[in-house]
Amino acid sequence: MSNSKSFSYRNAALYCESVPLDLIASEFGTPCYVYSRRALAAAYAEFDTAFAGRDHLVCYAVKANSNLAILNLFAGLGSGFDIVSGGELHRVLKAGGDPGKVVFSGVGKRPDEMREALAAGILCFNVESEAELKVLNQVAGDANKTARVSLRVNPDVDAKTHPYISTGLKENKFGIPFEEAEAVYVLAQSLVNVRVSGLDCHIGSQLIDLDPFVEACGKMLGLLDRLEARGLQIDHLDLGGGLGISYSDETPPLAREYVAALCACVNHRRQRILIEPGRALVGNAGLLLTRVEYLKHTAHRDFAIVDAAMNDLMRPALYDAYHEILPVCRTKSGSAKPYQVVGPVCETGDFLGHDRSLALSQGDLLAVMSTGAYGMSMSSNYNTRPRAAEVMVDGEQCHLIRERESMEHLTAGEKLLPA
Ligand code: LLP
């Protein structure tokens, strides 16, 4: 089981740290995301300490899970943040994050978002096109500021991951094509209201092999040499996020192996190293707790209809992603059947798992594992379903870190036409 230290069975009952999950279900209801504070802190520490004496900044990719309590926890550990919208900036600031440790990525930053980020004094804009660079220069000029920039370069490396989450191939929309990067740096240097400060890439997500990271890093270093030869001053090297986690039987490198490989690659160069991990910090630190509403046995299949759905956890429907599904109580006398674990949403794509061998009764609780990343943050209100509650476990304590949405939340902001 993923993250066995923070989620484990004691006798027959599944626990998060020292709290039995059935207690959380009765106190906070289901569906409910449950996170382990210990697992989050341990994941951060593993990245951070692996850099040893080297100048570095871990910028947590907020999109993976943007709950304020999680951002606040990482901020307290010294983390920086990788944001992709004004909304994420707002969250980071509200959670007490240091704007001086924020990098702003994304292909479509709006001028108002740039203004807010400049006003907050972020560390760096990861610029993804020449057009964006010109708009940023203009916006910064109007605000009487200088924007620190990195160019996000697309190194054209095959990350060998799901095509929807691969970003570093030349056919992807991300980054500035490798061959054009030098020319755009020269342009950046000539603009008055931007100051070149770094070099950036991100090649994809859920990578379970070090080779593509090392290949991309090597290409970036070649580019770095050429930029320095032209007299550009590059202070940091942002090598993106993307380290994968184990959902079933994958064996991704450990964070410390990944960091060691990057440090070895960058070697004696003077630049500070930035990384932007999302999934590897939070993915295995969370689960989605759900209750079996009904069992439905047909001549063809056995369905377990649970109270969590694709609106709560979109990854299975969107990427055909696998998440382990565990019984919260595993003393079942009945025989296991291969269940289709599905939600109540009116779509055939609304499933959480196919052919899962489980012994179930109506009312049982299930835990959908490794859902700390891209679970809650990708949830929606489809079918007018209130979003789940979120709970953080800390030893024997449980903290509600997001209330379950109410019906009032769901329609707030909507208005009838005038009579
Ligand atoms: N930096 C940039 C610029 C990114 O685009 C991303 C993720 C990250 C960092 C963090 O990547 P991570 O370390 O989490 O792999 N919704 C998908 C994942 C999309 C990732 C998008 N970009 C999923 O559920 O698998």
Coordinates of C-alpha atoms and ligand atoms in Angstrom, one line a residue:
M1 CA 0.0 0.0 0.0
S2 CA 1.2 3.5 -0.8
N3 CA 2.5 5.5 2.1
S4 CA 2.2 2.6 4.5
K5 CA 3.5 4.6 7.5
S6 CA 0.7 7.2 7.4
F7 CA -2.2 5.0 6.2
S8 CA -2.2 1.5 7.7
Y9 CA -4.4 -1.2 9.1
R10 CA -4.5 -1.8 12.9
N11 CA -6.2 -5.1 13.2
A12 CA -9.0 -4.8 10.7
A13 CA -9.4 -1.1 10.6
L14 CA -7.7 1.4 8.3
Y15 CA -6.1 4.4 10.0
C16 CA -4.7 7.7 9.0
E17 CA -1.9 8.2 11.5
S18 CA -3.6 7.5 14.8
V19 CA -7.2 8.1 13.7
P20 CA -9.5 5.3 12.4
L21 CA -11.1 6.4 9.2
D22 CA -14.5 5.3 10.2
L23 CA -14.4 7.9 13.0
I24 CA -13.6 10.6 10.4
A25 CA -16.6 9.4 8.3
S26 CA -19.0 9.6 11.2
E27 CA -17.7 12.9 12.3
F28 CA -17.4 14.7 8.9
G29 CA -19.4 12.6 6.6
T30 CA -18.5 11.3 3.1
P31 CA -17.2 11.8 0.5
C32 CA -14.2 13.3 2.3
Y33 CA -10.6 13.8 1.5
V34 CA -8.3 12.9 4.3
Y35 CA -4.6 14.0 4.5
S36 CA -1.8 13.0 6.7
R37 CA 0.2 16.0 8.1
R38 CA 3.1 13.7 8.8
A39 CA 3.2 12.4 5.2
L40 CA 3.1 15.9 3.8
A41 CA 5.9 17.1 6.0
A42 CA 8.0 14.0 5.4
A43 CA 7.6 14.4 1.6
Y44 CA 8.7 18.0 1.8
A45 CA 11.7 17.2 4.0
E46 CA 12.9 14.4 1.6
F47 CA 13.2 16.9 -1.3
D48 CA 14.6 19.7 0.8
T49 CA 17.3 17.8 2.7
A50 CA 18.5 16.0 -0.4
F51 CA 19.9 19.3 -1.7
A52 CA 22.3 19.2 1.3
G53 CA 24.4 22.4 1.1
R54 CA 23.4 23.4 -2.3
D55 CA 21.5 26.7 -2.9
H56 CA 18.0 25.6 -3.8
L57 CA 14.3 26.4 -3.6
V58 CA 11.5 23.8 -3.6
C59 CA 8.5 25.5 -5.2
Y60 CA 5.4 23.4 -4.5
A61 CA 3.2 23.3 -7.5
V62 CA 0.0 24.7 -6.0
K63 CA -2.3 23.1 -8.7
A64 CA -1.8 19.7 -7.2
N65 CA -3.7 20.6 -4.1
S66 CA -4.4 24.2 -3.2
N67 CA -6.1 23.9 0.2
L68 CA -4.9 26.8 2.4
A69 CA -3.9 24.5 5.3
I70 CA -1.6 22.5 3.0
L71 CA -0.1 25.7 1.5
N72 CA 0.3 27.1 5.1
L73 CA 2.0 23.8 6.2
F74 CA 4.5 24.0 3.3
A75 CA 5.1 27.7 3.8
G76 CA 6.0 27.0 7.4
L77 CA 8.6 24.5 6.2
G78 CA 10.2 27.1 4.1
S79 CA 8.7 26.1 0.8
G80 CA 8.3 28.3 -2.3
F81 CA 5.4 28.0 -4.7
D82 CA 4.8 27.5 -8.4
I83 CA 1.6 29.2 -9.4
V84 CA -0.3 29.3 -12.6
S85 CA -3.0 31.9 -12.0
G86 CA -3.9 35.0 -10.0
G87 CA -6.2 32.7 -8.0
E88 CA -3.3 30.5 -6.9
L89 CA -1.3 33.7 -6.0
H90 CA -4.2 34.8 -3.9
R91 CA -4.3 31.4 -2.1
V92 CA -0.5 31.5 -1.4
L93 CA -0.6 35.0 0.0
K94 CA -3.7 34.1 2.1
A95 CA -1.9 31.0 3.4
G96 CA 1.1 33.0 4.5
G97 CA 3.4 32.0 1.7
D98 CA 6.4 34.3 0.9
P99 CA 5.8 36.1 -2.4
G100 CA 9.6 36.3 -2.8
K101 CA 9.6 32.5 -3.2
V102 CA 6.9 32.4 -5.9
V103 CA 7.4 31.5 -9.5
F104 CA 4.6 32.1 -12.0
S105 CA 4.2 29.5 -14.8
G106 CA 1.5 29.1 -17.4
V107 CA 1.0 29.8 -21.1
G108 CA -1.8 32.3 -20.8
K109 CA -1.1 34.8 -18.0
R110 CA -3.4 37.8 -18.2
P111 CA -2.2 41.4 -17.7
D112 CA -4.2 41.7 -14.5
E113 CA -2.6 38.6 -13.1
M114 CA 0.8 39.9 -14.1
R115 CA 0.0 43.2 -12.3
E116 CA -1.0 41.4 -9.1
A117 CA 2.1 39.3 -9.2
L118 CA 4.3 42.3 -9.7
A119 CA 2.6 44.1 -6.8
A120 CA 3.2 41.1 -4.6
G121 CA 6.8 41.1 -5.6
I122 CA 7.1 37.5 -6.8
L123 CA 10.5 35.9 -7.4
C124 CA 10.1 35.2 -11.1
F125 CA 7.8 34.9 -14.1
N126 CA 8.3 31.8 -16.1
V127 CA 7.6 33.3 -19.5
E128 CA 6.3 30.9 -22.2
S129 CA 6.2 32.9 -25.4
E130 CA 7.7 36.0 -27.0
A131 CA 4.2 37.6 -27.1
E132 CA 3.9 37.1 -23.3
L133 CA 7.3 38.6 -22.8
K134 CA 6.3 41.8 -24.6
V135 CA 3.0 42.1 -22.7
L136 CA 4.9 41.5 -19.4
N137 CA 7.4 44.3 -20.3
Q138 CA 4.5 46.6 -21.0
V139 CA 2.6 45.8 -17.8
A140 CA 5.8 46.1 -15.7
G141 CA 6.6 49.5 -17.4
D142 CA 3.1 50.8 -16.7
A143 CA 3.5 49.8 -13.0
N144 CA 7.0 51.3 -12.8
K145 CA 8.5 47.9 -12.0
T146 CA 11.0 45.5 -13.3
A147 CA 9.8 41.9 -13.8
R148 CA 12.3 39.1 -13.1
V149 CA 12.0 36.5 -15.8
S150 CA 13.0 33.0 -16.8
L151 CA 12.1 31.7 -20.2
R152 CA 10.4 28.4 -20.0
V153 CA 12.1 26.4 -22.7
N154 CA 10.7 23.4 -24.3
P155 CA 13.6 20.9 -24.5
D156 CA 11.8 18.4 -26.8
V157 CA 12.3 15.4 -24.5
D158 CA 9.9 12.5 -24.4
A159 CA 8.7 12.2 -20.8
K160 CA 7.1 8.8 -21.6
T161 CA 4.0 9.6 -19.6
H162 CA 0.3 9.9 -20.4
P163 CA -0.1 12.2 -23.5
Y164 CA -2.4 14.6 -21.6
I165 CA 0.3 15.3 -19.0
S166 CA 3.4 15.3 -21.2
T167 CA 4.5 18.9 -21.8
G168 CA 8.1 18.9 -23.0
L169 CA 7.6 17.7 -26.6
K170 CA 7.9 20.1 -29.5
E171 CA 4.2 19.5 -30.4
N172 CA 3.0 20.6 -27.0
K173 CA 1.7 24.1 -26.3
F174 CA 4.2 24.7 -23.5
G175 CA 7.4 26.7 -23.5
I176 CA 9.5 28.4 -26.1
P177 CA 10.9 26.0 -28.8
F178 CA 14.5 25.0 -27.9
E179 CA 15.9 26.4 -31.1
E180 CA 14.3 29.8 -30.6
A181 CA 15.2 30.2 -26.9
E182 CA 18.5 32.1 -27.4
A183 CA 16.9 34.7 -29.7
V184 CA 14.1 35.3 -27.2
Y185 CA 16.7 35.7 -24.4
V186 CA 18.4 38.3 -26.4
L187 CA 15.1 40.1 -26.9
A188 CA 14.4 39.8 -23.2
Q189 CA 17.7 41.4 -22.4
S190 CA 16.9 44.4 -24.6
L191 CA 13.6 45.1 -22.9
V192 CA 13.8 47.8 -20.2
N193 CA 11.2 46.5 -17.7
V194 CA 12.2 42.8 -17.6
R195 CA 15.4 41.5 -16.1
V196 CA 16.6 38.0 -17.1
S197 CA 17.1 36.0 -13.9
G198 CA 16.7 32.3 -14.7
L199 CA 16.2 29.4 -17.1
D200 CA 13.2 27.1 -16.8
C201 CA 11.8 23.9 -18.1
H202 CA 9.1 21.3 -17.2
I203 CA 8.7 18.2 -19.3
G204 CA 5.7 16.5 -17.9
S205 CA 4.1 14.8 -14.9
Q206 CA 4.1 11.3 -13.3
L207 CA 7.5 10.5 -14.7
I208 CA 8.8 7.2 -13.2
D209 CA 12.2 7.2 -14.8
L210 CA 15.1 9.6 -14.2
D211 CA 16.4 9.5 -17.8
P212 CA 14.1 12.1 -19.3
F213 CA 14.9 14.5 -16.4
V214 CA 18.6 14.0 -16.9
E215 CA 18.3 14.4 -20.7
A216 CA 16.3 17.7 -20.3
C217 CA 18.7 19.0 -17.7
G218 CA 21.7 18.3 -20.0
K219 CA 20.0 20.2 -22.8
M220 CA 19.3 23.1 -20.5
L221 CA 22.9 23.2 -19.4
G222 CA 24.1 23.4 -23.0
L223 CA 21.7 26.3 -23.5
L224 CA 22.9 27.9 -20.2
D225 CA 26.5 27.8 -21.5
R226 CA 25.5 29.5 -24.7
L227 CA 23.5 32.2 -22.9
E228 CA 26.4 32.9 -20.5
A229 CA 28.8 33.1 -23.5
R230 CA 26.5 35.8 -24.8
G231 CA 26.9 37.7 -21.5
L232 CA 23.5 36.9 -20.0
Q233 CA 23.4 36.5 -16.3
I234 CA 21.4 33.5 -15.2
D235 CA 21.0 33.2 -11.5
H236 CA 18.8 30.2 -11.2
L237 CA 17.9 27.0 -13.0
D238 CA 14.3 25.9 -12.6
L239 CA 14.1 22.2 -13.6
G240 CA 10.3 22.0 -13.1
G241 CA 8.2 19.3 -11.4
G242 CA 7.1 15.9 -12.6
L243 CA 8.5 13.3 -10.3
G244 CA 5.9 10.4 -10.3
I245 CA 4.5 8.5 -7.4
S246 CA 3.4 4.9 -6.9
Y247 CA -0.3 4.4 -7.6
S248 CA 0.0 0.6 -7.9
D249 CA 3.2 -1.2 -8.9
E250 CA 5.2 1.7 -10.4
T251 CA 8.6 2.2 -8.8
P252 CA 9.5 5.8 -9.3
P253 CA 12.9 7.1 -8.0
L254 CA 12.9 8.4 -4.5
A255 CA 12.9 12.2 -4.1
R256 CA 16.4 12.1 -2.8
E257 CA 17.6 10.0 -5.8
Y258 CA 15.9 12.5 -8.2
V259 CA 17.5 15.5 -6.5
A260 CA 20.8 13.8 -6.4
A261 CA 20.6 13.1 -10.1
L262 CA 19.7 16.8 -10.8
C263 CA 22.5 18.0 -8.6
A264 CA 25.0 15.7 -10.2
C265 CA 24.0 17.0 -13.6
V266 CA 24.2 20.7 -12.7
N267 CA 27.4 19.8 -10.9
H268 CA 29.8 22.7 -10.1
R269 CA 27.7 25.4 -11.8
R270 CA 27.0 28.4 -9.5
Q271 CA 23.2 28.7 -10.2
R272 CA 20.6 28.1 -7.6
I273 CA 18.4 25.1 -8.4
L274 CA 14.6 25.4 -8.3
I275 CA 12.2 22.5 -8.6
E276 CA 8.4 22.6 -8.8
P277 CA 7.1 19.3 -7.5
G278 CA 3.4 18.9 -7.0
R279 CA 2.3 15.3 -7.0
A280 CA 5.3 13.9 -5.3
L281 CA 4.7 16.2 -2.3
V282 CA 1.0 15.5 -1.8
G283 CA -0.2 12.5 -3.9
N284 CA 0.4 9.7 -1.5
A285 CA -0.4 11.9 1.6
G286 CA -4.2 11.9 0.9
L287 CA -7.1 9.5 0.3
L288 CA -10.7 9.9 -0.6
L289 CA -13.1 8.4 1.9
T290 CA -16.4 7.2 0.4
R291 CA -19.4 5.1 1.4
V292 CA -21.1 2.3 -0.5
E293 CA -24.7 3.5 -1.2
Y294 CA -25.9 0.5 -3.1
L295 CA -24.7 -2.8 -4.5
K296 CA -26.2 -3.8 -7.8
H297 CA -25.6 -7.3 -9.2
T298 CA -26.5 -7.8 -12.8
A299 CA -26.0 -10.9 -15.0
H300 CA -22.9 -9.3 -16.4
R301 CA -21.3 -7.3 -13.7
D302 CA -21.3 -6.3 -10.0
F303 CA -21.5 -2.6 -9.3
A304 CA -20.6 -0.9 -6.0
I305 CA -22.3 2.5 -6.3
V306 CA -20.5 4.8 -3.9
D307 CA -21.1 8.4 -2.8
A308 CA -17.9 9.8 -4.4
A309 CA -17.9 10.4 -8.1
M310 CA -16.0 11.8 -11.1
N311 CA -16.8 15.3 -9.9
D312 CA -14.8 14.6 -6.7
L313 CA -12.0 12.6 -8.4
M314 CA -11.7 13.2 -12.1
R315 CA -8.5 11.3 -12.8
P316 CA -10.0 7.8 -13.6
A317 CA -12.5 9.3 -16.0
L318 CA -10.0 11.7 -17.6
Y319 CA -6.8 9.7 -17.8
D320 CA -8.1 6.2 -17.1
A321 CA -5.9 6.6 -14.0
Y322 CA -5.6 3.8 -11.5
H323 CA -6.2 4.4 -7.8
E324 CA -6.0 1.6 -5.3
I325 CA -9.4 1.1 -3.4
L326 CA -9.2 -0.4 0.1
P327 CA -11.9 -1.4 2.5
V328 CA -11.9 0.7 5.7
C329 CA -12.8 -2.4 7.6
R330 CA -11.4 -5.6 6.3
T331 CA -13.1 -8.2 8.4
K332 CA -15.6 -9.5 5.8
S333 CA -16.9 -13.0 6.0
G334 CA -18.6 -12.8 2.5
S335 CA -16.7 -13.7 -0.6
A336 CA -15.0 -11.1 -2.7
K337 CA -16.3 -10.2 -6.2
P338 CA -14.8 -8.1 -9.0
Y339 CA -16.7 -4.8 -8.5
Q340 CA -17.1 -1.9 -10.7
V341 CA -16.7 0.9 -8.3
V342 CA -18.8 3.8 -9.7
G343 CA -20.3 7.1 -8.6
P344 CA -23.8 8.5 -8.9
V345 CA -23.0 10.9 -11.8
C346 CA -25.0 10.3 -15.0
E347 CA -22.0 9.3 -17.2
T348 CA -20.7 5.9 -18.1
G349 CA -17.2 7.4 -17.5
D350 CA -18.1 8.0 -13.9
F351 CA -16.0 5.3 -12.3
L352 CA -13.4 5.2 -9.6
G353 CA -12.1 1.7 -10.3
H354 CA -12.9 -1.3 -12.5
D355 CA -12.8 -5.0 -11.5
R356 CA -11.7 -4.5 -7.9
S357 CA -11.9 -7.6 -5.8
L358 CA -13.8 -6.6 -2.7
A359 CA -16.2 -8.2 -0.3
L360 CA -18.8 -5.5 0.3
S361 CA -22.1 -4.7 2.0
Q362 CA -24.3 -1.7 1.6
G363 CA -23.0 1.1 3.9
D364 CA -19.4 0.0 3.9
L365 CA -16.6 2.6 3.7
L366 CA -13.9 2.5 1.1
A367 CA -10.7 4.5 0.8
V368 CA -9.5 5.6 -2.7
M369 CA -5.8 5.8 -2.2
S370 CA -3.1 8.3 -3.4
T371 CA -5.6 11.0 -4.2
G372 CA -3.8 13.9 -2.4
A373 CA -2.7 15.3 -5.8
Y374 CA -5.1 16.4 -8.5
G375 CA -8.0 15.1 -6.6
M376 CA -9.8 18.0 -4.8
S377 CA -8.1 20.6 -6.9
M378 CA -9.7 19.2 -10.1
S379 CA -13.1 18.6 -8.5
S380 CA -16.2 20.2 -9.9
N381 CA -19.9 20.7 -9.1
Y382 CA -21.1 18.6 -12.0
N383 CA -24.6 17.2 -11.4
T384 CA -24.9 20.0 -8.8
R385 CA -22.9 18.0 -6.3
P386 CA -21.5 19.9 -3.4
R387 CA -17.7 19.4 -3.2
A388 CA -16.3 17.1 -0.5
A389 CA -15.0 18.0 2.9
E390 CA -11.3 17.9 3.6
V391 CA -9.8 16.8 6.8
M392 CA -6.1 16.9 8.0
V393 CA -5.0 14.3 10.5
D394 CA -2.2 15.2 12.8
G395 CA -1.3 12.3 15.1
E396 CA -4.5 11.7 17.1
Q397 CA -6.1 15.0 16.1
C398 CA -8.4 15.7 13.1
H399 CA -8.8 19.2 11.7
L400 CA -11.6 20.1 9.2
I401 CA -9.6 22.1 6.6
R402 CA -12.5 22.6 4.2
E403 CA -16.2 22.4 5.0
R404 CA -18.4 20.3 2.8
E405 CA -20.1 22.7 0.3
S406 CA -23.7 23.6 1.1
M407 CA -26.6 24.0 -1.3
E408 CA -26.3 27.8 -0.6
H409 CA -22.6 27.7 -1.8
L410 CA -23.7 26.0 -5.0
T411 CA -26.1 28.7 -6.2
A412 CA -24.4 31.7 -4.7
G413 CA -23.7 34.2 -7.4
E414 CA -26.4 33.0 -9.8
K415 CA -29.2 35.4 -10.6
L416 CA -32.7 35.1 -12.2
L417 CA -33.4 37.3 -15.2
P418 CA -35.4 40.4 -14.4
A419 CA -39.2 39.8 -14.3
Ligands
LLP1 N1 5.4 22.9 -13.0 C1 4.7 23.1 -14.0 C2 5.0 24.2 -14.9 C3 3.6 22.2 -14.3 O1 2.8 22.4 -15.4 C4 3.3 21.2 -13.4 C5 2.1 20.3 -13.6 C6 4.1 21.0 -12.3 C7 5.2 21.9 -12.1 C8 3.9 19.9 -11.2 O2 4.0 18.7 -11.8 P1 4.0 17.4 -10.8 O3 5.2 17.5 -10.0 O4 2.7 17.5 -10.0 O5 4.0 16.2 -11.7 N2 -3.9 16.6 -13.6 C9 -2.8 15.7 -14.0 C10 -1.5 16.4 -13.8 C11 -1.3 17.7 -14.6 C12 0.1 18.3 -14.3 C13 0.2 19.6 -14.9 N3 1.4 20.3 -14.7 C14 -3.0 14.4 -13.2 O6 -3.9 14.3 -12.4 O7 -2.2 13.5 -13.4

